[in-house]
Coordinates of C-alpha atoms and ligand atoms in Angstrom, one line a residue:
M1 CA 137.4 104.9 152.6
S2 CA 135.4 102.1 151.4
T3 CA 132.5 102.2 148.7
H4 CA 129.8 100.3 147.3
P5 CA 128.9 102.2 144.0
P6 CA 125.1 104.0 144.4
H7 CA 122.2 103.8 141.8
P8 CA 122.5 107.5 140.2
T9 CA 119.1 108.2 140.5
E10 CA 118.6 107.3 144.1
S11 CA 118.4 109.7 146.8
R12 CA 121.5 109.4 149.0
L13 CA 121.3 109.8 153.2
W14 CA 124.7 110.4 155.1
I15 CA 124.3 109.4 159.0
R16 CA 127.2 111.9 159.9
N17 CA 129.8 111.5 162.4
P18 CA 128.7 109.0 165.0
L19 CA 129.7 109.1 168.8
A20 CA 130.7 105.6 168.0
A21 CA 130.1 102.9 165.8
F22 CA 130.6 99.0 166.1
T23 CA 132.3 97.6 162.9
A24 CA 134.1 94.5 162.1
N25 CA 137.8 94.5 161.7
A26 CA 138.1 97.8 163.1
L27 CA 137.4 99.4 160.3
D28 CA 136.8 103.4 161.0
A29 CA 133.2 104.8 160.6
S30 CA 133.9 107.8 162.6
G31 CA 132.7 109.9 159.3
G32 CA 129.5 107.9 159.5
L33 CA 127.6 105.8 156.5
V34 CA 125.7 106.5 153.3
V35 CA 122.4 104.9 152.8
S36 CA 121.4 104.2 149.1
G37 CA 118.6 102.2 147.8
G38 CA 118.0 100.6 150.9
V39 CA 121.9 99.6 151.3
I40 CA 125.2 101.1 152.8
T41 CA 127.4 102.6 149.9
E42 CA 129.9 104.5 151.9
V43 CA 131.4 103.7 155.2
L44 CA 133.7 107.3 155.8
A45 CA 136.8 107.4 158.3
A46 CA 137.3 110.2 160.3
G47 CA 137.3 113.9 158.7
Q48 CA 136.0 112.1 155.2
L49 CA 133.1 113.3 153.3
P50 CA 130.6 111.0 150.8
S51 CA 132.2 111.1 147.4
V52 CA 129.2 112.0 146.5
P53 CA 126.7 114.8 147.4
C54 CA 123.8 113.7 149.6
Q55 CA 120.7 115.1 149.2
A56 CA 119.9 114.5 153.5
T57 CA 121.8 114.4 156.4
F58 CA 121.4 113.0 159.7
D59 CA 123.7 114.3 162.5
A60 CA 124.6 110.8 164.6
G61 CA 126.9 113.2 167.0
S62 CA 125.1 111.8 170.0
H63 CA 124.3 108.6 168.7
V64 CA 126.0 104.8 168.9
L65 CA 125.6 103.2 165.8
L66 CA 125.2 99.3 165.7
P67 CA 124.5 97.1 162.8
G68 CA 120.6 96.2 163.5
L69 CA 120.4 93.5 166.2
I70 CA 119.4 89.7 165.0
N71 CA 117.0 88.0 167.1
T72 CA 117.8 84.4 166.3
H73 CA 115.1 82.0 168.5
H74 CA 111.8 83.1 169.7
H75 CA 108.2 81.7 170.3
F76 CA 105.8 85.1 169.7
Y77 CA 102.5 83.9 170.8
Q78 CA 104.4 83.3 174.3
T79 CA 104.1 87.1 175.1
L80 CA 100.5 85.9 176.1
T81 CA 101.7 83.5 178.7
R82 CA 104.5 85.9 180.2
A83 CA 105.4 85.6 183.9
W84 CA 102.7 83.0 184.5
G85 CA 102.3 82.2 188.7
P86 CA 102.4 78.6 188.1
V87 CA 105.5 77.9 186.5
A88 CA 107.3 81.2 187.7
N89 CA 109.7 78.8 189.1
A90 CA 109.7 75.5 187.3
P91 CA 112.2 73.8 185.2
L92 CA 111.7 73.3 181.5
F93 CA 109.6 69.7 181.4
P94 CA 106.6 70.7 184.2
W95 CA 106.9 74.6 182.8
L96 CA 105.8 73.0 179.0
Q97 CA 103.6 70.6 180.4
N98 CA 101.7 72.9 182.3
L99 CA 101.8 75.6 179.3
Y100 CA 100.7 73.0 176.2
P101 CA 97.3 73.1 177.6
V102 CA 97.0 76.6 177.4
W103 CA 99.0 77.1 174.0
A104 CA 96.3 74.8 173.0
R105 CA 93.5 77.2 173.0
L106 CA 95.3 79.8 170.9
K107 CA 93.4 81.6 168.2
P108 CA 94.6 83.6 165.2
R109 CA 93.9 86.9 166.8
D110 CA 95.8 86.2 169.5
L111 CA 98.6 85.2 167.5
E112 CA 98.4 88.4 165.6
L113 CA 98.6 90.5 168.6
A114 CA 101.0 88.5 170.0
T115 CA 103.3 88.5 167.4
T116 CA 102.8 92.4 166.6
V117 CA 103.7 92.8 170.5
A118 CA 107.1 91.0 170.3
L119 CA 108.1 92.3 166.7
A120 CA 107.3 96.1 168.2
E121 CA 109.4 95.2 171.6
L122 CA 112.3 94.1 169.7
L123 CA 112.1 96.7 167.2
L124 CA 112.4 99.2 169.5
S125 CA 115.3 97.2 171.4
G126 CA 117.0 97.8 168.0
C127 CA 116.1 94.4 166.4
T128 CA 115.5 94.7 162.8
T129 CA 115.6 90.7 161.9
A130 CA 113.8 88.4 164.0
A131 CA 113.3 84.4 163.9
D132 CA 110.5 82.6 165.0
H133 CA 109.5 79.2 165.8
H134 CA 105.8 78.3 165.7
Y135 CA 104.9 74.8 166.4
L136 CA 101.3 75.3 167.6
F137 CA 98.8 74.6 165.1
P138 CA 95.3 73.5 166.7
D139 CA 92.3 73.1 164.7
G140 CA 91.7 76.8 163.5
M141 CA 95.2 77.7 163.7
E142 CA 96.3 76.6 160.3
D143 CA 97.3 79.9 159.1
A144 CA 99.7 80.8 162.1
I145 CA 102.4 81.6 159.6
D146 CA 100.6 83.6 157.1
V147 CA 99.4 85.7 160.3
E148 CA 102.9 86.3 161.3
V149 CA 104.1 87.0 157.9
R150 CA 101.1 90.2 157.8
A151 CA 102.4 91.5 161.5
V152 CA 106.2 91.5 160.1
R153 CA 105.0 93.5 156.8
E154 CA 103.2 95.7 159.1
L155 CA 105.8 96.5 160.9
G156 CA 108.5 96.8 158.1
M157 CA 111.0 94.7 159.8
R158 CA 112.5 91.4 158.4
A159 CA 111.9 88.0 159.7
T160 CA 112.7 84.5 159.2
L161 CA 109.5 82.3 160.1
T162 CA 110.0 78.8 160.9
R163 CA 107.0 76.2 160.0
G164 CA 107.1 74.6 163.4
S165 CA 106.0 70.9 164.1
M166 CA 104.7 68.2 166.9
T167 CA 104.1 64.9 165.7
L168 CA 105.2 63.0 169.2
G169 CA 102.0 63.3 171.6
E170 CA 101.5 61.8 175.2
D171 CA 100.1 58.7 173.8
D172 CA 103.1 57.7 171.9
G173 CA 105.7 58.7 174.5
G174 CA 106.1 62.6 173.7
L175 CA 105.9 65.5 176.1
P176 CA 102.9 67.4 174.2
P177 CA 99.3 66.8 174.4
Q178 CA 97.5 64.9 171.9
S179 CA 95.2 67.5 170.2
T180 CA 98.5 69.9 169.8
V181 CA 100.3 67.1 167.1
Q182 CA 99.8 67.1 163.3
P183 CA 100.0 64.3 160.9
P184 CA 103.4 64.5 159.1
D185 CA 101.5 64.8 155.6
V186 CA 99.8 67.6 156.8
I187 CA 103.1 69.4 157.9
L188 CA 104.8 68.6 155.0
A189 CA 102.2 70.0 152.7
D190 CA 101.9 73.1 154.7
S191 CA 105.7 73.6 154.8
E192 CA 105.7 73.3 150.7
R193 CA 103.0 76.0 150.6
L194 CA 104.5 78.4 153.3
I195 CA 107.9 78.1 151.0
R196 CA 106.4 78.8 147.8
E197 CA 104.0 81.6 149.0
Y198 CA 106.8 83.6 151.2
H199 CA 110.0 82.3 150.9
E200 CA 112.6 85.3 149.4
R201 CA 116.3 84.3 148.5
G202 CA 119.2 86.5 147.9
D203 CA 120.1 90.2 149.2
G204 CA 117.6 92.2 151.1
A205 CA 115.1 89.3 151.5
V206 CA 112.2 90.7 154.0
I207 CA 110.7 86.9 154.4
Q208 CA 112.5 83.8 154.8
I209 CA 111.0 80.6 155.6
A210 CA 112.5 77.6 157.4
L211 CA 110.9 74.1 158.5
A212 CA 111.1 73.7 162.4
P213 CA 110.0 70.3 164.2
C214 CA 109.8 71.3 167.9
S215 CA 112.6 69.3 169.6
P216 CA 113.5 65.4 170.4
F217 CA 110.8 65.1 172.9
S218 CA 107.5 66.3 170.8
V219 CA 108.6 65.1 167.3
T220 CA 109.2 61.6 165.5
K221 CA 112.6 61.1 163.7
E222 CA 110.2 60.3 160.8
I223 CA 109.8 64.2 160.7
M224 CA 112.8 65.1 161.4
A225 CA 114.1 63.3 158.6
E226 CA 111.2 64.0 155.9
S227 CA 111.7 67.9 156.7
A228 CA 115.6 67.6 156.1
V229 CA 114.6 66.3 153.0
L230 CA 111.9 68.8 152.0
A231 CA 114.8 71.9 153.2
E232 CA 117.3 70.4 151.1
R233 CA 115.4 70.1 147.7
H234 CA 113.9 73.5 148.5
D235 CA 117.2 75.3 149.8
V236 CA 115.8 76.3 153.2
R237 CA 117.2 76.2 156.3
L238 CA 116.3 74.0 159.4
H239 CA 115.8 74.8 162.9
T240 CA 114.8 72.9 166.3
H241 CA 115.5 72.8 169.7
L242 CA 118.5 70.9 171.1
A243 CA 120.6 70.2 174.0
E244 CA 118.9 72.5 176.0
T245 CA 118.7 70.5 179.3
L246 CA 119.9 67.2 180.9
D247 CA 116.4 66.1 181.3
E248 CA 116.3 66.0 177.3
E249 CA 119.4 64.3 177.1
D250 CA 117.8 61.5 179.0
F251 CA 114.7 61.6 177.5
C252 CA 116.8 61.0 173.7
R253 CA 118.9 58.0 175.6
E254 CA 115.8 56.2 176.7
M255 CA 113.5 57.1 173.5
F256 CA 116.2 56.6 170.7
G257 CA 119.5 55.2 172.6
L258 CA 121.2 58.0 171.2
R259 CA 122.6 61.3 172.7
T260 CA 121.5 64.5 171.4
V261 CA 123.9 65.2 168.7
E262 CA 123.9 61.3 167.6
Y263 CA 120.2 61.8 167.1
L264 CA 120.7 65.0 165.2
E265 CA 122.9 63.1 162.6
S266 CA 120.9 60.2 162.2
V267 CA 117.9 62.4 161.0
G268 CA 120.1 64.0 158.7
W269 CA 120.4 67.4 160.3
L270 CA 124.3 67.6 160.8
G271 CA 125.0 70.4 158.5
S272 CA 125.2 73.7 158.0
R273 CA 121.7 74.3 156.7
T274 CA 120.7 73.8 160.6
W275 CA 120.4 76.4 163.7
L276 CA 120.0 75.0 166.9
G277 CA 118.0 76.8 169.7
H278 CA 120.2 76.5 173.3
G279 CA 122.7 74.0 172.4
I280 CA 124.2 73.7 175.8
H281 CA 124.9 70.0 176.6
F282 CA 127.4 69.2 174.6
S283 CA 130.6 67.2 174.8
D284 CA 134.1 67.8 173.4
A285 CA 133.4 65.7 170.7
E286 CA 130.0 67.0 170.0
I287 CA 131.4 70.5 169.8
A288 CA 133.8 69.4 167.0
A289 CA 131.3 67.7 165.2
L290 CA 129.4 70.6 165.1
G291 CA 132.1 72.8 164.1
A292 CA 133.1 70.5 161.4
A293 CA 129.4 70.3 160.4
G294 CA 129.1 74.2 160.6
T295 CA 125.9 73.5 162.5
A296 CA 124.7 76.6 164.0
V297 CA 123.6 77.6 167.5
A298 CA 121.3 80.2 168.4
H299 CA 122.2 81.0 172.4
C300 CA 119.6 82.5 174.7
P301 CA 121.2 83.5 177.9
T302 CA 118.5 84.9 179.8
S303 CA 115.8 82.2 178.8
N304 CA 118.7 79.7 180.0
M305 CA 119.3 81.4 183.4
R306 CA 115.4 81.4 184.1
L307 CA 115.0 77.7 183.9
A308 CA 118.2 76.9 184.8
S309 CA 119.0 74.8 182.0
G310 CA 122.7 75.2 181.9
I311 CA 125.3 77.7 180.6
A312 CA 126.1 77.1 176.8
R313 CA 130.1 77.0 175.9
V314 CA 129.7 79.7 173.2
L315 CA 133.7 80.7 173.2
E316 CA 134.6 76.9 172.6
L317 CA 131.5 76.2 169.9
E318 CA 132.7 79.2 167.9
D319 CA 136.5 78.3 168.4
A320 CA 135.6 75.0 166.9
G321 CA 134.0 76.8 163.9
V322 CA 130.3 76.8 165.0
P323 CA 128.3 80.0 164.2
V324 CA 126.6 81.4 167.1
G325 CA 123.9 84.1 167.5
L326 CA 121.4 85.4 170.1
G327 CA 118.0 84.3 170.6
V328 CA 115.5 86.1 173.4
D329 CA 113.8 82.6 173.4
G330 CA 110.1 82.9 173.9
S331 CA 108.4 85.3 176.3
A332 CA 107.4 82.3 178.7
S333 CA 110.9 81.9 179.3
N334 CA 112.8 85.6 179.4
D335 CA 110.1 86.9 179.9
A336 CA 111.1 90.3 177.8
S337 CA 111.8 90.6 174.0
N338 CA 114.9 93.1 174.3
M339 CA 117.7 92.1 171.9
I340 CA 120.5 94.9 173.1
L341 CA 119.6 93.4 177.1
E342 CA 120.1 90.2 175.8
A343 CA 123.5 90.9 174.4
R344 CA 124.7 92.0 177.7
Q345 CA 122.7 88.9 179.3
A346 CA 125.3 86.9 177.1
L347 CA 128.1 88.9 178.3
Y348 CA 127.7 88.1 181.6
L349 CA 127.0 84.4 181.6
Q350 CA 129.9 83.7 179.2
R351 CA 131.7 86.0 181.5
L352 CA 130.6 83.6 184.4
R353 CA 132.0 80.6 182.3
Y354 CA 135.0 81.9 181.1
G355 CA 136.3 84.9 183.0
A356 CA 135.7 88.8 182.6
Q357 CA 138.2 88.9 180.1
V358 CA 135.3 88.1 177.4
P359 CA 135.1 91.4 175.4
V360 CA 131.8 93.7 175.0
E361 CA 132.4 93.4 171.1
R362 CA 132.5 89.8 171.2
A363 CA 128.8 90.2 173.0
L364 CA 127.8 92.4 170.4
G365 CA 129.0 90.5 167.4
W366 CA 127.1 87.8 168.4
A367 CA 123.8 89.8 168.3
T368 CA 124.9 91.3 164.8
R369 CA 127.3 89.0 162.3
G370 CA 126.9 86.3 164.3
S371 CA 123.3 86.2 164.4
A372 CA 123.3 86.9 160.5
A373 CA 125.5 84.1 160.5
V374 CA 123.0 81.7 162.0
L375 CA 120.5 82.7 159.5
G376 CA 122.4 82.3 156.7
R377 CA 122.5 86.0 156.0
T378 CA 125.8 87.3 154.2
D379 CA 123.5 90.8 153.8
L380 CA 122.9 91.5 157.2
G381 CA 125.1 92.2 160.4
Q382 CA 127.7 94.5 159.6
L383 CA 128.1 98.2 158.8
A384 CA 130.2 97.5 155.5
P385 CA 129.5 98.8 151.9
G386 CA 127.3 96.7 149.9
M387 CA 125.3 95.5 153.4
Q388 CA 121.6 96.3 154.1
A389 CA 120.9 99.6 155.5
D390 CA 119.8 97.6 158.9
L391 CA 120.5 100.4 161.7
A392 CA 120.3 100.7 165.5
L393 CA 121.2 104.0 166.9
F394 CA 121.2 104.4 170.7
K395 CA 121.5 107.5 172.7
L396 CA 123.1 107.9 176.0
D397 CA 121.2 110.4 177.3
D398 CA 119.4 108.5 180.0
L399 CA 120.6 109.1 183.7
R400 CA 122.0 105.5 183.6
F401 CA 124.4 106.3 181.1
S402 CA 125.6 109.5 183.5
G403 CA 129.0 109.6 184.4
S404 CA 130.0 106.7 181.5
H405 CA 133.0 106.9 179.4
D406 CA 133.4 104.3 176.6
P407 CA 130.2 104.7 174.3
L408 CA 130.1 101.2 173.4
A409 CA 130.6 99.4 176.6
A410 CA 128.3 101.7 178.2
L411 CA 125.7 100.1 176.1
L412 CA 126.1 96.5 177.7
L413 CA 127.8 98.0 180.9
C414 CA 124.9 100.3 181.8
A415 CA 122.1 98.4 180.6
A416 CA 120.8 100.2 177.4
D417 CA 117.3 99.1 176.8
R418 CA 115.8 101.0 173.6
A419 CA 116.7 102.4 170.7
D420 CA 116.6 106.1 169.7
R421 CA 116.6 105.1 165.9
V422 CA 116.2 101.8 163.9
M423 CA 116.4 101.9 160.1
V424 CA 115.3 98.3 157.9
G425 CA 116.5 98.5 154.4
G426 CA 117.1 102.4 154.4
Q427 CA 113.3 102.9 156.1
W428 CA 113.2 104.5 159.5
R429 CA 110.9 102.2 161.5
V430 CA 112.0 103.7 165.1
V431 CA 112.0 107.5 165.3
D432 CA 112.8 109.2 168.6
G433 CA 112.3 105.8 170.6
Q434 CA 108.9 105.3 168.8
I435 CA 107.3 103.5 166.2
P436 CA 105.4 106.1 163.9
G437 CA 102.0 104.7 163.3
L438 CA 101.7 102.1 166.0
D439 CA 99.2 103.0 169.3
V440 CA 101.1 100.9 171.8
A441 CA 98.6 101.9 174.4
G442 CA 95.9 100.3 172.4
L443 CA 98.3 97.5 171.6
I444 CA 98.8 97.0 175.4
A445 CA 94.7 96.8 176.1
K446 CA 93.9 94.4 173.4
H447 CA 96.9 91.9 174.2
S448 CA 96.4 91.9 177.7
A449 CA 93.1 91.4 177.4
A450 CA 93.6 88.3 174.8
A451 CA 95.9 87.0 177.3
R452 CA 93.7 86.6 180.3
K453 CA 91.0 85.1 178.3
L454 CA 93.5 82.6 176.7
L455 CA 94.3 81.6 181.0
N456 CA 90.7 81.8 181.6
G457 CA 89.7 79.1 179.2
Ligands
ZN501 ZN1 112.4 78.2 172.3

């Protein structure tokens, strides 16, 4: 039995005898977990009882117990432009060029609805912590990250919200329209404001802020370098898209005379503070350099298949020392925000590259402790004493699971898509497959109307 001393006056909940539990290093959790003060205080082996009496018990005999899933790359606002016909069959660059003018019309109320939809979808799929990469700040959208903070708090999840940026418009050889780029001094001042107002440090942090110039083809080298300096000064993380497509690789060669990882190094980003969205097109030497630096990668399998961007070399990245987690990516290129299905996609895409021996547990590891490492969180992603009580519990009572044997394998192989219970910091945020207090039908009506309005100008 492993223990972490509980506070004597705090109430204790025993999540008893799960059907199966996903733990690191084969730690036996057959007896369940004790949760107190928002953290896991005990992990119990088969037949073991809590060391001190618990005031409440939850019988998990029909549940598969996972650490809360962690999403490391998203663009919440894109839930407003899902499955849009004109780009349904397009690769990245034309996909972006068609969508930018639509996204440029985004208003705060749209973002609020889009963020709530994305987060609710994630939560229902077993996700407890989500990263978002927001880089659109047209006039009137100066408070975009503030809007997101409120939505995260409302749903009781955790988030790493990245203050994104675009500075290289079409007039200067970039991809985005000029109206969507901002001056560097405005971006840097707002970044500092957001860190000061919202960034929490240490175990149990609910909101964290990171700095995230969008991609090599939409920002200048100056804003990359200045963001790195600012991140170092405030000890926050750095995020960007990198090595997503071969078009991007060509752009870097032509614009900067560099390959993508050389570009990353030239702006002071090749370090353990950085995580990269996608990270597909790396040479052997680049993988070794990323591993030596401890730079992390958010693997986004569905988006990579949807846009036919390529297959990330995930096993080689991990073997080189690169922390790898999963991201659903924005909802204009997935177009779902479902973390447990994303783990399935990762498993299958990586099997296509490396063979059928890639284990189910490895994919679950990317979605949990791998993603925690990507976001720099040492308090999340594992069922172990002292970790935050962020949990996802799945039932196997749907038709799709009937006849299945190994409960952990069944989650991915039979395509689980909805958690029955989700806990964040000791609080149940999903009960019986529903988010208490959230009017889903009302949300869909308002969000769909906002989506139609956005497209029609
Ligand atoms: Zn992205």
